[in-house]
Structure formats: C-alpha cells, structure tokens
mmCIF file of C-alpha atoms in Angstrom:
data_model
loop_
_atom_site.group_PDB
_atom_site.id
_atom_site.type_symbol
_atom_site.label_atom_id
_atom_site.label_comp_id
_atom_site.label_asym_id
_atom_site.label_seq_id
_atom_site.Cartn_x
_atom_site.Cartn_y
_atom_site.Cartn_z
ATOM 1 C CA MET A 1129 0.000 0.000 0.000
ATOM 2 C CA ALA A 1130 1.034 3.623 -0.405
ATOM 3 C CA SER A 1131 3.174 5.086 2.364
ATOM 4 C CA ALA A 1132 2.768 8.423 4.118
ATOM 5 C CA THR A 1133 5.172 10.023 1.647
ATOM 6 C CA ASN A 1134 3.137 8.734 -1.274
ATOM 7 C CA LYS A 1135 -0.065 10.201 0.152
ATOM 8 C CA ALA A 1136 1.368 13.657 -0.451
ATOM 9 C CA MET A 1137 1.866 12.795 -4.114
ATOM 10 C CA PRO A 1138 -0.709 13.922 -6.695
ATOM 11 C CA PRO A 1139 -3.732 11.631 -7.306
ATOM 12 C CA LEU A 1140 -3.588 8.715 -9.698
ATOM 13 C CA HIS A 1141 -3.919 9.418 -13.379
ATOM 14 C CA SER A 1142 -7.523 9.644 -14.567
ATOM 15 C CA THR A 1143 -6.925 7.017 -17.269
ATOM 16 C CA ILE A 1144 -5.899 4.374 -14.700
ATOM 17 C CA ARG A 1145 -8.868 5.296 -12.513
ATOM 18 C CA SER A 1146 -11.234 4.962 -15.454
ATOM 19 C CA ARG A 1147 -9.739 1.582 -16.382
ATOM 20 C CA LEU A 1148 -10.212 0.310 -12.814
ATOM 21 C CA HIS A 1149 -13.764 1.641 -12.722
ATOM 22 C CA THR A 1150 -14.541 -0.067 -16.029
ATOM 23 C CA LEU A 1151 -13.124 -3.347 -14.702
ATOM 24 C CA LYS A 1152 -15.270 -3.083 -11.581
ATOM 25 C CA GLN A 1153 -18.402 -2.355 -13.623
ATOM 26 C CA GLN A 1154 -17.746 -5.325 -15.877
ATOM 27 C CA PHE A 1155 -17.269 -7.597 -12.878
ATOM 28 C CA HIS A 1156 -20.481 -6.255 -11.324
ATOM 29 C CA GLU A 1157 -22.315 -6.969 -14.549
ATOM 30 C CA VAL A 1158 -21.032 -10.541 -14.512
ATOM 31 C CA CYS A 1159 -21.871 -11.173 -10.836
ATOM 32 C CA GLY A 1160 -24.846 -8.826 -10.477
ATOM 33 C CA ASP A 1161 -26.362 -7.406 -7.257
ATOM 34 C CA GLY A 1162 -29.765 -7.093 -5.597
ATOM 35 C CA HIS A 1163 -30.549 -3.752 -7.226
ATOM 36 C CA GLU A 1164 -29.707 -5.021 -10.662
ATOM 37 C CA ARG A 1165 -31.860 -8.084 -10.051
ATOM 38 C CA GLY A 1166 -34.774 -5.897 -9.035
ATOM 39 C CA LYS A 1167 -34.379 -3.701 -12.111
ATOM 40 C CA SER A 1168 -33.988 -6.642 -14.454
ATOM 41 C CA SER A 1169 -37.082 -8.338 -13.030
ATOM 42 C CA LYS A 1170 -39.181 -5.239 -13.743
ATOM 43 C CA SER A 1171 -37.777 -4.658 -17.227
ATOM 44 C CA THR A 1172 -39.238 -6.721 -20.038
ATOM 45 C CA THR A 1173 -37.049 -5.495 -22.876
ATOM 46 C CA ALA A 1174 -33.649 -5.940 -21.169
ATOM 47 C CA PRO A 1175 -31.761 -9.208 -21.852
ATOM 48 C CA PRO A 1176 -32.037 -11.866 -19.084
ATOM 49 C CA HIS A 1177 -29.366 -11.682 -16.397
ATOM 50 C CA PRO A 1178 -27.459 -14.899 -15.553
ATOM 51 C CA LEU A 1179 -28.663 -14.772 -11.916
ATOM 52 C CA GLN A 1180 -32.207 -14.106 -13.048
ATOM 53 C CA GLU A 1181 -32.019 -17.152 -15.287
ATOM 54 C CA PHE A 1182 -30.692 -19.148 -12.331
ATOM 55 C CA PHE A 1183 -33.576 -18.081 -10.055
ATOM 56 C CA SER A 1184 -36.051 -18.803 -12.841
ATOM 57 C CA SER A 1185 -34.590 -22.276 -13.187
ATOM 58 C CA VAL A 1186 -34.958 -22.848 -9.411
ATOM 59 C CA GLN A 1187 -38.572 -21.664 -9.565
ATOM 60 C CA LEU A 1188 -39.272 -23.949 -12.519
ATOM 61 C CA TRP A 1189 -37.669 -26.862 -10.679
ATOM 62 C CA LYS A 1190 -39.851 -26.124 -7.661
ATOM 63 C CA GLU A 1191 -43.030 -26.156 -9.741
ATOM 64 C CA ARG A 1192 -42.061 -29.334 -11.542
ATOM 65 C CA SER A 1193 -41.093 -31.034 -8.290
ATOM 66 C CA LEU A 1194 -44.453 -30.099 -6.760
ATOM 67 C CA HIS A 1195 -46.253 -31.390 -9.821
ATOM 68 C CA HIS A 1196 -44.345 -34.686 -9.713
ATOM 69 C CA THR A 1197 -45.048 -35.023 -5.971
ATOM 70 C CA LEU A 1198 -48.788 -34.530 -6.498
ATOM 71 C CA GLU A 1199 -48.798 -37.045 -9.336
ATOM 72 C CA ALA A 1200 -46.969 -39.554 -7.141
ATOM 73 C CA LEU A 1201 -49.567 -39.077 -4.403
ATOM 74 C CA ASP A 1202 -52.410 -39.533 -6.882
ATOM 75 C CA ARG A 1203 -50.882 -42.716 -8.229
ATOM 76 C CA ALA A 1204 -50.424 -44.030 -4.706
ATOM 77 C CA GLY A 1205 -54.152 -43.636 -4.198
ATOM 78 C CA SER A 1206 -54.046 -41.594 -1.096
ATOM 79 C CA PRO A 1207 -57.616 -40.284 -0.615
ATOM 80 C CA SER A 1208 -56.850 -37.845 2.125
ATOM 81 C CA ALA A 1209 -56.641 -34.118 1.248
ATOM 82 C CA ASP A 1210 -54.555 -33.590 4.374
ATOM 83 C CA SER A 1211 -51.848 -35.724 2.874
ATOM 84 C CA HIS A 1212 -51.850 -33.536 -0.232
ATOM 85 C CA MET A 1213 -51.650 -30.362 1.803
ATOM 86 C CA GLU A 1214 -48.897 -31.750 4.022
ATOM 87 C CA ALA A 1215 -46.912 -32.841 0.969
ATOM 88 C CA ILE A 1216 -47.357 -29.430 -0.620
ATOM 89 C CA GLU A 1217 -46.272 -27.644 2.572
ATOM 90 C CA ASP A 1218 -43.227 -29.869 2.980
ATOM 91 C CA HIS A 1219 -42.280 -29.287 -0.639
ATOM 92 C CA GLU A 1220 -42.744 -25.522 -0.282
ATOM 93 C CA LYS A 1221 -40.627 -25.473 2.869
ATOM 94 C CA GLY A 1222 -37.865 -27.480 1.194
ATOM 95 C CA ALA A 1223 -37.967 -25.334 -1.937
ATOM 96 C CA LYS A 1224 -38.018 -22.102 0.092
ATOM 97 C CA HIS A 1225 -35.121 -23.317 2.221
ATOM 98 C CA LEU A 1226 -33.170 -24.249 -0.908
ATOM 99 C CA PHE A 1227 -33.999 -20.919 -2.545
ATOM 100 C CA ASP A 1228 -32.916 -18.971 0.569
ATOM 101 C CA LEU A 1229 -29.679 -20.910 0.823
ATOM 102 C CA THR A 1230 -28.956 -20.250 -2.836
ATOM 103 C CA ARG A 1231 -29.708 -16.520 -2.482
ATOM 104 C CA VAL A 1232 -27.570 -16.236 0.666
ATOM 105 C CA PHE A 1233 -24.740 -18.052 -1.065
ATOM 106 C CA LEU A 1234 -24.941 -15.827 -4.124
ATOM 107 C CA ASP A 1235 -25.195 -12.629 -2.058
ATOM 108 C CA ARG A 1236 -22.255 -13.693 0.067
ATOM 109 C CA THR A 1237 -20.291 -14.561 -3.047
ATOM 110 C CA TRP A 1238 -21.176 -11.206 -4.632
ATOM 111 C CA HIS A 1239 -20.202 -9.185 -1.540
ATOM 112 C CA SER A 1240 -16.961 -11.089 -1.045
ATOM 113 C CA THR A 1241 -16.103 -10.736 -4.740
ATOM 114 C CA ASN A 1242 -16.820 -7.003 -4.664
ATOM 115 C CA ALA A 1243 -14.733 -6.649 -1.519
ATOM 116 C CA LEU A 1244 -11.873 -8.525 -3.157
ATOM 117 C CA LEU A 1245 -12.225 -6.417 -6.295
ATOM 118 C CA ASP A 1246 -12.225 -3.180 -4.277
ATOM 119 C CA ALA A 1247 -9.181 -4.347 -2.355
ATOM 120 C CA PHE A 1248 -7.487 -5.282 -5.620
ATOM 121 C CA ALA A 1249 -8.296 -1.870 -7.114
ATOM 122 C CA ASP A 1250 -6.969 -0.077 -4.023
ATOM 123 C CA ASP A 1251 -3.862 -2.233 -3.983
ATOM 124 C CA LEU A 1252 -3.315 -1.633 -7.701
ATOM 125 C CA ALA A 1253 -3.782 2.111 -7.229
ATOM 126 C CA GLY A 1254 -1.300 2.091 -4.355
ATOM 127 C CA LEU A 1255 1.135 0.066 -6.425
ATOM 128 C CA VAL A 1256 0.870 2.509 -9.314
ATOM 129 C CA ASP A 1257 1.277 5.394 -6.872
ATOM 130 C CA ASP A 1258 4.391 3.732 -5.458
ATOM 131 C CA ILE A 1259 5.798 3.212 -8.964
ATOM 132 C CA VAL A 1260 5.064 6.786 -9.990
ATOM 133 C CA ALA A 1261 6.401 8.113 -6.686
ATOM 134 C CA SER A 1262 9.594 6.075 -7.049
ATOM 135 C CA ARG A 1263 10.073 7.339 -10.593
ATOM 136 C CA LEU A 1264 9.445 10.899 -9.461
ATOM 137 C CA GLU A 1265 11.862 10.410 -6.587
ATOM 138 C CA GLU A 1266 14.504 9.140 -9.008
ATOM 139 C CA GLN A 1267 13.943 12.130 -11.284
ATOM 140 C CA ARG A 1268 14.106 14.459 -8.285
ATOM 141 C CA LEU A 1269 17.412 12.947 -7.193
ATOM 142 C CA VAL A 1270 18.792 13.270 -10.730
ATOM 143 C CA HIS A 1271 17.684 16.893 -10.891
ATOM 144 C CA GLU A 1272 19.152 17.597 -7.460
ATOM 145 C CA ARG A 1273 22.486 16.089 -8.482
ATOM 146 C CA ALA A 1274 22.490 18.103 -11.733
ATOM 147 C CA LEU A 1275 21.574 21.287 -9.841
ATOM 148 C CA LYS A 1276 24.276 20.624 -7.268
ATOM 149 C CA SER A 1277 26.900 20.076 -9.974
ATOM 150 C CA LEU A 1278 25.788 23.254 -11.761
ATOM 151 C CA LYS A 1279 26.011 25.234 -8.536
ATOM 152 C CA GLU A 1280 29.487 23.840 -7.852
ATOM 153 C CA GLU A 1281 30.576 24.703 -11.399
ATOM 154 C CA ASN A 1282 29.120 28.199 -11.022
ATOM 155 C CA GLN A 1283 30.957 28.634 -7.723
ATOM 156 C CA ARG A 1284 34.200 27.420 -9.297
ATOM 157 C CA LEU A 1285 33.822 29.797 -12.246
ATOM 158 C CA THR A 1286 33.010 32.672 -9.882
ATOM 159 C CA GLU A 1287 36.128 31.979 -7.833
ATOM 160 C CA ALA A 1288 38.227 31.749 -11.015
ATOM 161 C CA TRP A 1289 36.751 35.037 -12.225
ATOM 162 C CA GLN A 1290 37.508 36.721 -8.909
ATOM 163 C CA GLU A 1291 41.054 35.359 -9.033
ATOM 164 C CA LEU A 1292 41.573 36.589 -12.602
ATOM 165 C CA LYS A 1293 40.079 39.941 -11.656
ATOM 166 C CA GLY A 1294 42.575 40.245 -8.800
ATOM 167 C CA VAL A 1295 45.464 39.276 -11.087
ATOM 168 C CA ASN A 1296 44.312 41.848 -13.645
ATOM 169 C CA GLY A 1297 44.104 44.529 -10.960
ATOM 170 C CA GLY A 1298 47.599 43.650 -9.762
ATOM 171 C CA LEU A 1299 48.980 43.832 -13.291
ATOM 172 C CA GLU A 1300 47.325 47.205 -13.853
ATOM 173 C CA ALA A 1301 48.776 48.553 -10.598
ATOM 174 C CA ARG A 1302 52.210 47.192 -11.475
ATOM 175 C CA LEU A 1303 52.029 48.712 -14.959
ATOM 176 C CA GLU A 1304 51.017 52.069 -13.515
ATOM 177 C CA VAL A 1305 53.945 51.965 -11.079
ATOM 178 C CA ILE A 1306 56.360 51.089 -13.883
ATOM 179 C CA GLU A 1307 55.014 53.888 -16.064
ATOM 180 C CA ASN A 1308 55.307 56.422 -13.261
ATOM 181 C CA THR A 1309 58.883 55.414 -12.437
ATOM 182 C CA PRO A 1310 61.297 57.998 -13.956
ATOM 183 C CA ASN A 1311 64.161 55.536 -14.467
ATOM 184 C CA ALA A 1312 62.088 52.660 -15.776
ATOM 185 C CA GLY A 1313 63.374 50.215 -18.347
ATOM 186 C CA GLY A 1314 62.512 49.759 -21.991
ATOM 187 C CA ASP A 1315 59.210 48.014 -21.184
ATOM 188 C CA ALA A 1316 57.819 51.144 -19.573
ATOM 189 C CA ILE A 1317 58.909 53.281 -22.537
ATOM 190 C CA LEU A 1318 57.322 50.795 -24.917
ATOM 191 C CA CYS A 1319 54.102 50.782 -22.868
ATOM 192 C CA ASN A 1320 53.996 54.584 -22.921
ATOM 193 C CA LYS A 1321 54.539 54.607 -26.667
ATOM 194 C CA LEU A 1322 51.826 51.999 -27.166
ATOM 195 C CA ARG A 1323 49.457 53.914 -24.912
ATOM 196 C CA SER A 1324 50.045 57.195 -26.759
ATOM 197 C CA ARG A 1325 49.739 55.380 -30.073
ATOM 198 C CA LEU A 1326 46.479 53.846 -28.938
ATOM 199 C CA GLN A 1327 45.150 57.242 -27.871
ATOM 200 C CA SER A 1328 46.099 58.761 -31.226
ATOM 201 C CA LEU A 1329 44.434 55.843 -33.009
ATOM 202 C CA VAL A 1330 41.275 56.383 -30.970
ATOM 203 C CA VAL A 1331 41.260 60.075 -31.913
ATOM 204 C CA LYS A 1332 41.927 59.202 -35.540
ATOM 205 C CA GLN A 1333 39.123 56.654 -35.489
ATOM 206 C CA HIS A 1334 36.742 59.283 -34.127
ATOM 207 C CA GLN A 1335 37.795 61.741 -36.834
ATOM 208 C CA LEU A 1336 37.380 59.118 -39.540
ATOM 209 C CA SER A 1337 33.933 58.210 -38.222
ATOM 210 C CA VAL A 1338 32.929 61.894 -38.348
ATOM 211 C CA GLU A 1339 34.322 62.211 -41.868
ATOM 212 C CA LEU A 1340 32.486 59.058 -42.864
ATOM 213 C CA GLU A 1341 29.205 60.504 -41.597
ATOM 214 C CA ASP A 1342 29.875 63.755 -43.502
ATOM 215 C CA ALA A 1343 30.709 61.784 -46.649
ATOM 216 C CA ALA A 1344 27.494 59.816 -46.263
ATOM 217 C CA GLN A 1345 25.495 63.042 -45.982
ATOM 218 C CA GLU A 1346 27.300 64.510 -49.008
ATOM 219 C CA ARG A 1347 26.619 61.336 -50.910
ATOM 220 C CA VAL A 1348 22.918 61.695 -50.139
ATOM 221 C CA SER A 1349 22.943 65.339 -51.299
ATOM 222 C CA HIS A 1350 24.886 64.417 -54.464
ATOM 223 C CA ARG A 1351 22.403 61.687 -55.180
ATOM 224 C CA ARG A 1352 19.557 64.189 -54.872
ATOM 225 C CA GLU A 1353 21.361 66.603 -57.232
ATOM 226 C CA LEU A 1354 21.953 63.740 -59.654
ATOM 227 C CA GLU A 1355 18.236 62.924 -59.615
ATOM 228 C CA LYS A 1356 17.417 66.592 -60.300
ATOM 229 C CA THR A 1357 19.987 66.683 -63.133
ATOM 230 C CA LYS A 1358 18.480 63.542 -64.641
ATOM 231 C CA THR A 1359 15.043 65.166 -64.493
ATOM 232 C CA LEU A 1360 16.340 68.348 -66.186
ATOM 233 C CA LEU A 1361 18.114 66.259 -68.828
ATOM 234 C CA THR A 1362 14.902 64.375 -69.559
ATOM 235 C CA ASP A 1363 12.988 67.659 -69.923
ATOM 236 C CA ALA A 1364 15.741 69.081 -72.195
ATOM 237 C CA GLN A 1365 15.644 65.970 -74.382
ATOM 238 C CA LYS A 1366 11.881 66.300 -74.704
ATOM 239 C CA GLY A 1367 12.245 70.015 -75.625
ATOM 240 C CA LEU A 1368 14.982 69.206 -78.172
ATOM 241 C CA ALA A 1369 12.800 66.566 -79.789
ATOM 242 C CA LEU A 1370 9.907 69.064 -79.989
ATOM 243 C CA THR A 1371 12.225 71.745 -81.445
ATOM 244 C CA ARG A 1372 13.520 69.329 -84.067
ATOM 245 C CA ALA A 1373 9.989 68.423 -85.057
ATOM 246 C CA MET A 1374 9.030 72.109 -85.392
ATOM 247 C CA HIS A 1375 12.223 72.817 -87.372
ATOM 248 C CA ASP A 1376 11.511 69.969 -89.784
ATOM 249 C CA LYS A 1377 7.937 71.179 -90.250
ATOM 250 C CA GLU A 1378 8.976 74.792 -90.879
ATOM 251 C CA THR A 1379 11.751 73.664 -93.261
ATOM 252 C CA ARG A 1380 9.262 71.688 -95.312
ATOM 253 C CA GLN A 1381 6.908 74.662 -95.415
ATOM 254 C CA LEU A 1382 9.761 76.990 -96.494
ATOM 255 C CA ALA A 1383 10.877 74.565 -99.214
ATOM 256 C CA ALA A 1384 7.313 74.372 -100.513
ATOM 257 C CA MET A 1385 7.084 78.174 -100.644
ATOM 258 C CA ILE A 1386 10.425 78.419 -102.498
ATOM 259 C CA GLN A 1387 9.329 75.806 -104.995
ATOM 260 C CA LEU A 1388 6.056 77.691 -105.495
ATOM 261 C CA SER A 1389 7.961 80.976 -106.056
ATOM 262 C CA HIS A 1390 10.299 79.330 -108.558
ATOM 263 C CA ALA A 1391 7.317 77.901 -110.395
ATOM 264 C CA GLN A 1392 5.686 81.336 -110.536
ATOM 265 C CA VAL A 1393 8.912 82.912 -111.888
ATOM 266 C CA HIS A 1394 9.233 80.140 -114.437
ATOM 267 C CA GLN A 1395 5.639 80.709 -115.545
ATOM 268 C CA VAL A 1396 6.266 84.446 -115.856
ATOM 269 C CA LEU A 1397 9.395 83.877 -117.927
ATOM 270 C CA GLU A 1398 7.583 81.441 -120.197
ATOM 271 C CA ALA A 1399 4.726 83.879 -120.591
ATOM 272 C CA SER A 1400 7.159 86.682 -121.379
ATOM 273 C CA ARG A 1401 8.868 84.584 -124.024
ATOM 274 C CA LYS A 1402 5.553 83.725 -125.654
ATOM 275 C CA ALA A 1403 4.294 87.284 -125.434
ATOM 276 C CA SER A 1404 7.491 88.793 -126.833
ATOM 277 C CA ALA A 1405 6.675 87.535 -130.282
ATOM 278 C CA ASN A 1406 3.107 88.888 -130.439
ATOM 279 C CA VAL A 1407 3.025 91.912 -128.139
ATOM 280 C CA ALA A 1408 4.747 95.248 -128.460
ATOM 281 C CA ASP A 1409 7.879 96.162 -126.621
ATOM 282 C CA THR A 1410 6.007 98.361 -124.177
ATOM 283 C CA LYS A 1411 3.636 95.646 -123.057
ATOM 284 C CA HIS A 1412 6.567 93.248 -122.796
ATOM 285 C CA GLN A 1413 8.399 95.767 -120.681
ATOM 286 C CA GLN A 1414 5.365 96.100 -118.369
ATOM 287 C CA GLN A 1415 5.170 92.326 -117.915
ATOM 288 C CA LEU A 1416 8.834 92.145 -117.101
ATOM 289 C CA GLU A 1417 8.438 94.877 -114.522
ATOM 290 C CA SER A 1418 5.420 93.129 -112.960
ATOM 291 C CA ALA A 1419 7.333 89.830 -112.858
ATOM 292 C CA THR A 1420 10.299 91.543 -111.282
ATOM 293 C CA ASP A 1421 8.034 93.131 -108.662
ATOM 294 C CA ALA A 1422 6.426 89.740 -107.889
ATOM 295 C CA SER A 1423 9.831 88.100 -107.533
ATOM 296 C CA LYS A 1424 10.984 90.837 -105.176
ATOM 297 C CA ALA A 1425 7.804 90.490 -103.127
ATOM 298 C CA SER A 1426 8.262 86.721 -102.828
ATOM 299 C CA ARG A 1427 11.888 87.160 -101.762
ATOM 300 C CA LEU A 1428 10.874 89.703 -99.138
ATOM 301 C CA SER A 1429 8.186 87.350 -97.771
ATOM 302 C CA ILE A 1430 10.718 84.496 -97.632
ATOM 303 C CA GLN A 1431 13.221 86.673 -95.763
ATOM 304 C CA HIS A 1432 10.523 87.821 -93.345
ATOM 305 C CA PHE A 1433 9.461 84.197 -92.684
ATOM 306 C CA SER A 1434 13.068 83.147 -92.108
ATOM 307 C CA SER A 1435 13.636 85.994 -89.655
ATOM 308 C CA THR A 1436 10.448 85.284 -87.669
ATOM 309 C CA SER A 1437 10.855 81.452 -87.477
ATOM 310 C CA LYS A 1438 14.191 81.229 -85.661
ATOM 311 C CA LEU A 1439 14.842 77.945 -83.792
ATOM 312 C CA PRO A 1440 14.688 78.112 -79.958
ATOM 313 C CA ARG A 1441 17.999 77.793 -78.224
ATOM 314 C CA PRO A 1442 18.384 74.538 -76.261
ATOM 315 C CA ARG A 1443 18.550 74.644 -72.453
ATOM 316 C CA THR A 1444 21.900 74.377 -70.816
ATOM 317 C CA VAL A 1445 22.335 71.174 -68.837
ATOM 318 C CA LEU A 1446 23.949 71.370 -65.440
ATOM 319 C CA LYS A 1447 27.120 69.349 -65.240
#
C-alpha cells in the first residue's frame, strides 16, 4: 500500500482510474447485485441476467417437483386431502429453504467478490502510486544532483573570475607603477609609446567616423542633385525633340514656298517669251516689270518668314 510520503503525491492518473472503474463495472455486470436483479425483473425489454435465469430455473424446478409429488400421491391412491396439503407444505418449505440458501450463497459470493475487487483496485492504485512516486523520486534525485553540480561549477567559475580579476588589478597597478617610475626600463617606454599610439588611433578613429558621416550626408545630397539633373536632362531631351519636329515642319513649309515661287517665276518667264513675239515692246516691258516686282515680293516674304521662325535655343544642362 502507499506510504505516508506517497499520500502527499498527486492523485492517480484519470486514465488508470477509469480503467479500474470499467473493470469493476464489468465484474459487477457478470456477478450482479440485488438492485440489478430488481431492475432486471421489472424490465421486459432488457436481456435476461445470468442470476435471473438461475432463479427462474430454481422456480421452474420447484413447480415441476411439486407437480411430480402430487402425481406420485395420486398414483399411490391416497384419498386424504390432508396428505396432499402436508406434501405441498413440505415441498414448499424445502424449496423455500433451498432458494434462501442459494440466495444467501450468491449474495455472500457477490459481496466477497466485490470486496476482493475493491481491495485489488486499491492495492493496484497504491502500487501505481508507489511506482510513480519512485520514478518521481529518481527524477528528483537526478535533478538535485544536476543542480548541485551546476552550482558547484558556477561557484568554481566565480572563484576563477575573482582570481583573474585580482590578477588583472595587480597587473594594472604594477604597470602604472612602472610607467610612473622615472628611471624605468625599456618596457615602460614601450608601454607609454603603445598607450600614446592607442590614444592617437582612438582620436583618428573618431575623426574618420565623423568624416564618414559627412561623406554619407554629401553622398545623399549628391544623389539628390543627380536625380534633379536627370530630371532636367529628360525635360531638355523632350524640348529638343519638340524643337527638331518644329524645325523639320517649318523647313518643309519653307521649301514648298520656295518651290512655289520658282514655279511662278518660271511661268512668268515662259509667258514673257511667248508674249514677246506677239506683243509690243512696251507691253513686254510692263510684264517684265510686274514679274520683277512679284519676284521681289516673294523674296521679301521668304526673308521675313526666315527671320520670324528662328529655332529656340536649347537649355543648358547642369554638369
């Protein structure tokens, strides 16, 4: 059974308890009890219980035995009704006594079996508790040993750290004494040089870090200026493309006007040649003057168009 130490342990696992309870219920169903017999006798749809079948068999035997006894008395020719009644009473007493003995035996068997089953369940629960408690005790001892070893290791490392800290402090004090000694050896001079060199390197590192931050900021500003320059370059390229398109259009228009003027001059010259043979010199002279005036007017219009349609100067791109 579980000891006093095991009583302080947590209760048994619910799965083991449920298994034990199921085993007890199954055993009760096999053996049956008075309540179950009463319920099964009232129920007509439930399957017959083994004990109920046994009691039914005893009752059937009693009825058959009484019937056989009465038949035996009738065959013997006993005329007395008292003999029949006495035989029936004796048979009823014997059957009742047998029935009571059987019931007492079954009830005693059921109670003793239930008691044994309860004792077995308690013993099994205590055994499981002992097993679990022993396992937990083993785990606790293992954990205690591990914790103890970790504490010892921590203490050892702490002592080693304190010892190294003391050694470091002693070395620092010794180095300071050597450095402050005016007639120290070469080690002190070397330590002073290294210390000054280290200080200069620290200052240089700080300066370089500041310069690096400034360079990073300048890089950001240069990147912004580069983005602006790219934007201006894109706009200038768009304007140049538009200017080229306008220049090509105006050049085509100017060429068409020149061709038209040349055609008009050619027509005038042809007309003057044809008219020179049929018309007088005065009329020919008038036509020549009118042609000359038209040519001058066309040249003036071309010059005016050229002066008014100058190409726009491209934008200057920032470098």
